[in-house]
Amino acid sequence: MKVCFSGFGKMAREVHALAAVDSFFETVSILDPALPRVPGVLVTASPQEAFAPADLVFDFSVASACAQNAPVAASLGKRLVIGTTGLAPEAVEGIRAALKQANSSGVVSANFSVGVSIFIEAAKLLE
């Protein structure tokens, strides 16, 4: 499966490292205008250029970028895994609508951090 990363911070680098040891995955592009070159991977500031060769887009960017770029990826029929923190409910609805219109699929999570997930579950117990 050909993978694109939108944003290449700590979590994206961790997922990229895991994908690199599994022959099923191939990182083909990274959408991150501030990133230096990565050998063998297209690094670009253009969403269309980054998403074109991918089957799956991991988005670990920032909320404002994700809200703009995820619907673009969805409109191109790309599957999405979003772990960007701080997405507004209307942004999530826009992403869902774009996925539905393109007959594609995706997963949206506010955060992929184990610590944050444990904190959220613990907070639910306090209600």
PDB file of N, CA and C in Angstrom, residues 13-85:
ATOM      1  N   ARG A  13       6.544  10.331  12.066  1.00  0.00           N
ATOM      2  CA  ARG A  13       7.845   9.658  11.943  1.00  0.00           C
ATOM      3  C   ARG A  13       7.802   8.267  12.570  1.00  0.00           C
ATOM      4  N   GLU A  14       7.082   8.116  13.677  1.00  0.00           N
ATOM      5  CA  GLU A  14       6.942   6.800  14.310  1.00  0.00           C
ATOM      6  C   GLU A  14       6.190   5.833  13.392  1.00  0.00           C
ATOM      7  N   VAL A  15       5.080   6.294  12.822  1.00  0.00           N
ATOM      8  CA  VAL A  15       4.301   5.443  11.914  1.00  0.00           C
ATOM      9  C   VAL A  15       5.128   5.122  10.669  1.00  0.00           C
ATOM     10  N   HIS A  16       5.842   6.107  10.160  1.00  0.00           N
ATOM     11  CA  HIS A  16       6.709   5.899   8.995  1.00  0.00           C
ATOM     12  C   HIS A  16       7.764   4.831   9.294  1.00  0.00           C
ATOM     13  N   ALA A  17       8.371   4.894  10.482  1.00  0.00           N
ATOM     14  CA  ALA A  17       9.391   3.911  10.850  1.00  0.00           C
ATOM     15  C   ALA A  17       8.797   2.503  10.926  1.00  0.00           C
ATOM     16  N   LEU A  18       7.597   2.386  11.456  1.00  0.00           N
ATOM     17  CA  LEU A  18       6.935   1.079  11.519  1.00  0.00           C
ATOM     18  C   LEU A  18       6.594   0.575  10.116  1.00  0.00           C
ATOM     19  N   ALA A  19       6.102   1.475   9.278  1.00  0.00           N
ATOM     20  CA  ALA A  19       5.749   1.083   7.908  1.00  0.00           C
ATOM     21  C   ALA A  19       6.979   0.661   7.111  1.00  0.00           C
ATOM     22  N   ALA A  20       8.109   1.263   7.420  1.00  0.00           N
ATOM     23  CA  ALA A  20       9.337   0.972   6.678  1.00  0.00           C
ATOM     24  C   ALA A  20       9.817  -0.468   6.873  1.00  0.00           C
ATOM     25  N   VAL A  21       9.445  -1.106   7.968  1.00  0.00           N
ATOM     26  CA  VAL A  21       9.881  -2.482   8.210  1.00  0.00           C
ATOM     27  C   VAL A  21       8.836  -3.507   7.767  1.00  0.00           C
ATOM     28  N   ASP A  22       7.758  -3.029   7.175  1.00  0.00           N
ATOM     29  CA  ASP A  22       6.699  -3.915   6.688  1.00  0.00           C
ATOM     30  C   ASP A  22       6.611  -3.750   5.170  1.00  0.00           C
ATOM     31  N   SER A  23       6.875  -4.801   4.438  1.00  0.00           N
ATOM     32  CA  SER A  23       6.911  -4.706   2.975  1.00  0.00           C
ATOM     33  C   SER A  23       5.550  -4.392   2.359  1.00  0.00           C
ATOM     34  N   PHE A  24       4.479  -4.458   3.141  1.00  0.00           N
ATOM     35  CA  PHE A  24       3.146  -4.121   2.631  1.00  0.00           C
ATOM     36  C   PHE A  24       3.021  -2.616   2.383  1.00  0.00           C
ATOM     37  N   PHE A  25       3.761  -1.812   3.161  1.00  0.00           N
ATOM     38  CA  PHE A  25       3.664  -0.359   3.077  1.00  0.00           C
ATOM     39  C   PHE A  25       4.875   0.240   2.373  1.00  0.00           C
ATOM     40  N   GLU A  26       4.617   1.312   1.632  1.00  0.00           N
ATOM     41  CA  GLU A  26       5.686   2.064   0.984  1.00  0.00           C
ATOM     42  C   GLU A  26       5.351   3.549   1.097  1.00  0.00           C
ATOM     43  N   THR A  27       6.205   4.303   1.762  1.00  0.00           N
ATOM     44  CA  THR A  27       6.000   5.747   1.845  1.00  0.00           C
ATOM     45  C   THR A  27       6.405   6.357   0.512  1.00  0.00           C
ATOM     46  N   VAL A  28       5.439   6.954  -0.185  1.00  0.00           N
ATOM     47  CA  VAL A  28       5.718   7.515  -1.505  1.00  0.00           C
ATOM     48  C   VAL A  28       5.800   9.036  -1.493  1.00  0.00           C
ATOM     49  N   SER A  29       5.186   9.670  -0.463  1.00  0.00           N
ATOM     50  CA  SER A  29       5.206  11.125  -0.457  1.00  0.00           C
ATOM     51  C   SER A  29       4.933  11.674   0.935  1.00  0.00           C
ATOM     52  N   ILE A  30       5.378  12.918   1.120  1.00  0.00           N
ATOM     53  CA  ILE A  30       5.162  13.640   2.370  1.00  0.00           C
ATOM     54  C   ILE A  30       4.747  15.060   2.011  1.00  0.00           C
ATOM     55  N   LEU A  31       3.636  15.484   2.588  1.00  0.00           N
ATOM     56  CA  LEU A  31       3.171  16.860   2.423  1.00  0.00           C
ATOM     57  C   LEU A  31       3.603  17.637   3.656  1.00  0.00           C
ATOM     58  N   ASP A  32       4.674  18.382   3.521  1.00  0.00           N
ATOM     59  CA  ASP A  32       5.181  19.182   4.626  1.00  0.00           C
ATOM     60  C   ASP A  32       6.138  20.214   4.050  1.00  0.00           C
ATOM     61  N   PRO A  33       5.697  21.461   3.933  1.00  0.00           N
ATOM     62  CA  PRO A  33       6.531  22.471   3.277  1.00  0.00           C
ATOM     63  C   PRO A  33       7.830  22.784   4.008  1.00  0.00           C
ATOM     64  N   ALA A  34       7.918  22.479   5.302  1.00  0.00           N
ATOM     65  CA  ALA A  34       9.125  22.806   6.062  1.00  0.00           C
ATOM     66  C   ALA A  34      10.125  21.661   6.131  1.00  0.00           C
ATOM     67  N   LEU A  35       9.759  20.511   5.587  1.00  0.00           N
ATOM     68  CA  LEU A  35      10.598  19.325   5.729  1.00  0.00           C
ATOM     69  C   LEU A  35      11.736  19.314   4.716  1.00  0.00           C
ATOM     70  N   PRO A  36      12.925  18.965   5.172  1.00  0.00           N
ATOM     71  CA  PRO A  36      14.017  18.784   4.205  1.00  0.00           C
ATOM     72  C   PRO A  36      13.793  17.506   3.398  1.00  0.00           C
ATOM     73  N   ARG A  37      14.628  17.271   2.450  1.00  0.00           N
ATOM     74  CA  ARG A  37      14.502  16.094   1.576  1.00  0.00           C
ATOM     75  C   ARG A  37      14.592  14.800   2.373  1.00  0.00           C
ATOM     76  N   VAL A  38      13.815  13.819   1.940  1.00  0.00           N
ATOM     77  CA  VAL A  38      13.871  12.471   2.504  1.00  0.00           C
ATOM     78  C   VAL A  38      14.242  11.558   1.344  1.00  0.00           C
ATOM     79  N   PRO A  39      15.354  10.848   1.422  1.00  0.00           N
ATOM     80  CA  PRO A  39      15.805  10.016   0.303  1.00  0.00           C
ATOM     81  C   PRO A  39      14.728   9.041  -0.182  1.00  0.00           C
ATOM     82  N   GLY A  40      14.463   9.074  -1.472  1.00  0.00           N
ATOM     83  CA  GLY A  40      13.522   8.144  -2.087  1.00  0.00           C
ATOM     84  C   GLY A  40      12.058   8.475  -1.900  1.00  0.00           C
ATOM     85  N   VAL A  41      11.764   9.633  -1.292  1.00  0.00           N
ATOM     86  CA  VAL A  41      10.372  10.009  -1.023  1.00  0.00           C
ATOM     87  C   VAL A  41      10.124  11.416  -1.572  1.00  0.00           C
ATOM     88  N   LEU A  42       9.010  11.592  -2.264  1.00  0.00           N
ATOM     89  CA  LEU A  42       8.616  12.914  -2.747  1.00  0.00           C
ATOM     90  C   LEU A  42       8.190  13.763  -1.556  1.00  0.00           C
ATOM     91  N   VAL A  43       8.850  14.901  -1.348  1.00  0.00           N
ATOM     92  CA  VAL A  43       8.466  15.854  -0.309  1.00  0.00           C
ATOM     93  C   VAL A  43       8.028  17.120  -1.021  1.00  0.00           C
ATOM     94  N   THR A  44       6.803  17.556  -0.727  1.00  0.00           N
ATOM     95  CA  THR A  44       6.242  18.674  -1.465  1.00  0.00           C
ATOM     96  C   THR A  44       5.310  19.506  -0.587  1.00  0.00           C
ATOM     97  N   ALA A  45       5.037  20.722  -1.026  1.00  0.00           N
ATOM     98  CA  ALA A  45       4.071  21.599  -0.367  1.00  0.00           C
ATOM     99  C   ALA A  45       2.726  21.558  -1.088  1.00  0.00           C
ATOM    100  N   SER A  46       2.629  20.786  -2.161  1.00  0.00           N
ATOM    101  CA  SER A  46       1.409  20.698  -2.951  1.00  0.00           C
ATOM    102  C   SER A  46       0.574  19.486  -2.530  1.00  0.00           C
ATOM    103  N   PRO A  47      -0.626  19.711  -1.972  1.00  0.00           N
ATOM    104  CA  PRO A  47      -1.464  18.575  -1.580  1.00  0.00           C
ATOM    105  C   PRO A  47      -1.761  17.631  -2.748  1.00  0.00           C
ATOM    106  N   GLN A  48      -2.131  18.182  -3.885  1.00  0.00           N
ATOM    107  CA  GLN A  48      -2.460  17.331  -5.033  1.00  0.00           C
ATOM    108  C   GLN A  48      -1.276  16.470  -5.453  1.00  0.00           C
ATOM    109  N   GLU A  49      -0.096  17.069  -5.481  1.00  0.00           N
ATOM    110  CA  GLU A  49       1.112  16.333  -5.875  1.00  0.00           C
ATOM    111  C   GLU A  49       1.448  15.251  -4.846  1.00  0.00           C
ATOM    112  N   ALA A  50       1.283  15.573  -3.573  1.00  0.00           N
ATOM    113  CA  ALA A  50       1.600  14.601  -2.521  1.00  0.00           C
ATOM    114  C   ALA A  50       0.611  13.442  -2.507  1.00  0.00           C
ATOM    115  N   PHE A  51      -0.673  13.746  -2.686  1.00  0.00           N
ATOM    116  CA  PHE A  51      -1.707  12.717  -2.559  1.00  0.00           C
ATOM    117  C   PHE A  51      -1.826  11.828  -3.800  1.00  0.00           C
ATOM    118  N   ALA A  52      -1.466  12.339  -4.955  1.00  0.00           N
ATOM    119  CA  ALA A  52      -1.674  11.615  -6.215  1.00  0.00           C
ATOM    120  C   ALA A  52      -1.133  10.187  -6.221  1.00  0.00           C
ATOM    121  N   PRO A  53       0.115   9.930  -5.791  1.00  0.00           N
ATOM    122  CA  PRO A  53       0.631   8.559  -5.902  1.00  0.00           C
ATOM    123  C   PRO A  53       0.219   7.633  -4.754  1.00  0.00           C
ATOM    124  N   ALA A  54      -0.503   8.146  -3.770  1.00  0.00           N
ATOM    125  CA  ALA A  54      -0.802   7.374  -2.555  1.00  0.00           C
ATOM    126  C   ALA A  54      -2.147   6.670  -2.618  1.00  0.00           C
ATOM    127  N   ASP A  55      -2.234   5.566  -1.877  1.00  0.00           N
ATOM    128  CA  ASP A  55      -3.507   4.883  -1.648  1.00  0.00           C
ATOM    129  C   ASP A  55      -4.127   5.355  -0.337  1.00  0.00           C
ATOM    130  N   LEU A  56      -3.254   5.687   0.609  1.00  0.00           N
ATOM    131  CA  LEU A  56      -3.655   6.034   1.971  1.00  0.00           C
ATOM    132  C   LEU A  56      -2.904   7.268   2.417  1.00  0.00           C
ATOM    133  N   VAL A  57      -3.622   8.191   3.057  1.00  0.00           N
ATOM    134  CA  VAL A  57      -3.003   9.404   3.591  1.00  0.00           C
ATOM    135  C   VAL A  57      -3.135   9.396   5.105  1.00  0.00           C
ATOM    136  N   PHE A  58      -1.985   9.448   5.787  1.00  0.00           N
ATOM    137  CA  PHE A  58      -1.951   9.647   7.230  1.00  0.00           C
ATOM    138  C   PHE A  58      -1.820  11.148   7.455  1.00  0.00           C
ATOM    139  N   ASP A  59      -2.722  11.732   8.242  1.00  0.00           N
ATOM    140  CA  ASP A  59      -2.614  13.159   8.538  1.00  0.00           C
ATOM    141  C   ASP A  59      -2.319  13.359  10.014  1.00  0.00           C
ATOM    142  N   PHE A  60      -1.115  13.824  10.290  1.00  0.00           N
ATOM    143  CA  PHE A  60      -0.697  14.181  11.636  1.00  0.00           C
ATOM    144  C   PHE A  60      -0.197  15.626  11.603  1.00  0.00           C
ATOM    145  N   SER A  61      -0.881  16.461  10.854  1.00  0.00           N
ATOM    146  CA  SER A  61      -0.461  17.848  10.687  1.00  0.00           C
ATOM    147  C   SER A  61      -1.075  18.708  11.794  1.00  0.00           C
ATOM    148  N   VAL A  62      -1.438  19.909  11.492  1.00  0.00           N
ATOM    149  CA  VAL A  62      -2.134  20.802  12.428  1.00  0.00           C
ATOM    150  C   VAL A  62      -3.566  20.961  11.941  1.00  0.00           C
ATOM    151  N   ALA A  63      -4.452  21.353  12.855  1.00  0.00           N
ATOM    152  CA  ALA A  63      -5.888  21.394  12.551  1.00  0.00           C
ATOM    153  C   ALA A  63      -6.216  22.226  11.313  1.00  0.00           C
ATOM    154  N   SER A  64      -5.611  23.392  11.184  1.00  0.00           N
ATOM    155  CA  SER A  64      -5.937  24.251  10.039  1.00  0.00           C
ATOM    156  C   SER A  64      -5.528  23.615   8.716  1.00  0.00           C
ATOM    157  N   ALA A  65      -4.362  22.965   8.685  1.00  0.00           N
ATOM    158  CA  ALA A  65      -3.911  22.298   7.461  1.00  0.00           C
ATOM    159  C   ALA A  65      -4.766  21.069   7.171  1.00  0.00           C
ATOM    160  N   CYS A  66      -5.070  20.293   8.192  1.00  0.00           N
ATOM    161  CA  CYS A  66      -5.880  19.092   8.005  1.00  0.00           C
ATOM    162  C   CYS A  66      -7.262  19.440   7.469  1.00  0.00           C
ATOM    163  N   ALA A  67      -7.874  20.491   8.015  1.00  0.00           N
ATOM    164  CA  ALA A  67      -9.210  20.904   7.578  1.00  0.00           C
ATOM    165  C   ALA A  67      -9.231  21.262   6.096  1.00  0.00           C
ATOM    166  N   GLN A  68      -8.108  21.769   5.584  1.00  0.00           N
ATOM    167  CA  GLN A  68      -8.022  22.115   4.159  1.00  0.00           C
ATOM    168  C   GLN A  68      -7.602  20.924   3.302  1.00  0.00           C
ATOM    169  N   ASN A  69      -6.630  20.144   3.780  1.00  0.00           N
ATOM    170  CA  ASN A  69      -6.025  19.106   2.952  1.00  0.00           C
ATOM    171  C   ASN A  69      -6.772  17.780   2.942  1.00  0.00           C
ATOM    172  N   ALA A  70      -7.377  17.400   4.050  1.00  0.00           N
ATOM    173  CA  ALA A  70      -8.074  16.107   4.101  1.00  0.00           C
ATOM    174  C   ALA A  70      -9.218  16.030   3.087  1.00  0.00           C
ATOM    175  N   PRO A  71     -10.042  17.076   2.928  1.00  0.00           N
ATOM    176  CA  PRO A  71     -11.071  16.997   1.887  1.00  0.00           C
ATOM    177  C   PRO A  71     -10.490  16.872   0.466  1.00  0.00           C
ATOM    178  N   VAL A  72      -9.315  17.450   0.243  1.00  0.00           N
ATOM    179  CA  VAL A  72      -8.644  17.310  -1.058  1.00  0.00           C
ATOM    180  C   VAL A  72      -8.265  15.850  -1.281  1.00  0.00           C
ATOM    181  N   ALA A  73      -7.669  15.229  -0.258  1.00  0.00           N
ATOM    182  CA  ALA A  73      -7.295  13.818  -0.369  1.00  0.00           C
ATOM    183  C   ALA A  73      -8.539  12.958  -0.589  1.00  0.00           C
ATOM    184  N   ALA A  74      -9.588  13.238   0.156  1.00  0.00           N
ATOM    185  CA  ALA A  74     -10.834  12.472   0.010  1.00  0.00           C
ATOM    186  C   ALA A  74     -11.407  12.624  -1.387  1.00  0.00           C
ATOM    187  N   SER A  75     -11.376  13.842  -1.920  1.00  0.00           N
ATOM    188  CA  SER A  75     -11.935  14.069  -3.262  1.00  0.00           C
ATOM    189  C   SER A  75     -11.156  13.314  -4.337  1.00  0.00           C
ATOM    190  N   LEU A  76      -9.901  12.978  -4.032  1.00  0.00           N
ATOM    191  CA  LEU A  76      -9.081  12.189  -4.953  1.00  0.00           C
ATOM    192  C   LEU A  76      -9.268  10.687  -4.728  1.00  0.00           C
ATOM    193  N   GLY A  77     -10.188  10.336  -3.821  1.00  0.00           N
ATOM    194  CA  GLY A  77     -10.484   8.928  -3.554  1.00  0.00           C
ATOM    195  C   GLY A  77      -9.491   8.251  -2.631  1.00  0.00           C
ATOM    196  N   LYS A  78      -8.711   9.033  -1.906  1.00  0.00           N
ATOM    197  CA  LYS A  78      -7.709   8.456  -1.008  1.00  0.00           C
ATOM    198  C   LYS A  78      -8.366   8.085   0.319  1.00  0.00           C
ATOM    199  N   ARG A  79      -7.914   6.994   0.906  1.00  0.00           N
ATOM    200  CA  ARG A  79      -8.350   6.626   2.252  1.00  0.00           C
ATOM    201  C   ARG A  79      -7.553   7.453   3.244  1.00  0.00           C
ATOM    202  N   LEU A  80      -8.192   7.804   4.365  1.00  0.00           N
ATOM    203  CA  LEU A  80      -7.571   8.702   5.331  1.00  0.00           C
ATOM    204  C   LEU A  80      -7.481   8.086   6.719  1.00  0.00           C
ATOM    205  N   VAL A  81      -6.373   8.341   7.387  1.00  0.00           N
ATOM    206  CA  VAL A  81      -6.223   8.074   8.813  1.00  0.00           C
ATOM    207  C   VAL A  81      -5.755   9.398   9.402  1.00  0.00           C
ATOM    208  N   ILE A  82      -6.618  10.000  10.220  1.00  0.00           N
ATOM    209  CA  ILE A  82      -6.335  11.336  10.753  1.00  0.00           C
ATOM    210  C   ILE A  82      -6.136  11.253  12.255  1.00  0.00           C
ATOM    211  N   GLY A  83      -4.997  11.747  12.701  1.00  0.00           N
ATOM    212  CA  GLY A  83      -4.682  11.802  14.118  1.00  0.00           C
ATOM    213  C   GLY A  83      -4.313  13.211  14.527  1.00  0.00           C
ATOM    214  N   THR A  84      -4.903  14.184  13.876  1.00  0.00           N
ATOM    215  CA  THR A  84      -4.607  15.586  14.132  1.00  0.00           C
ATOM    216  C   THR A  84      -5.459  16.098  15.284  1.00  0.00           C
ATOM    217  N   THR A  85      -4.823  16.737  16.236  1.00  0.00           N
ATOM    218  CA  THR A  85      -5.502  17.273  17.412  1.00  0.00           C
ATOM    219  C   THR A  85      -6.121  18.632  17.097  1.00  0.00           C
TER     220      THR A  85
END
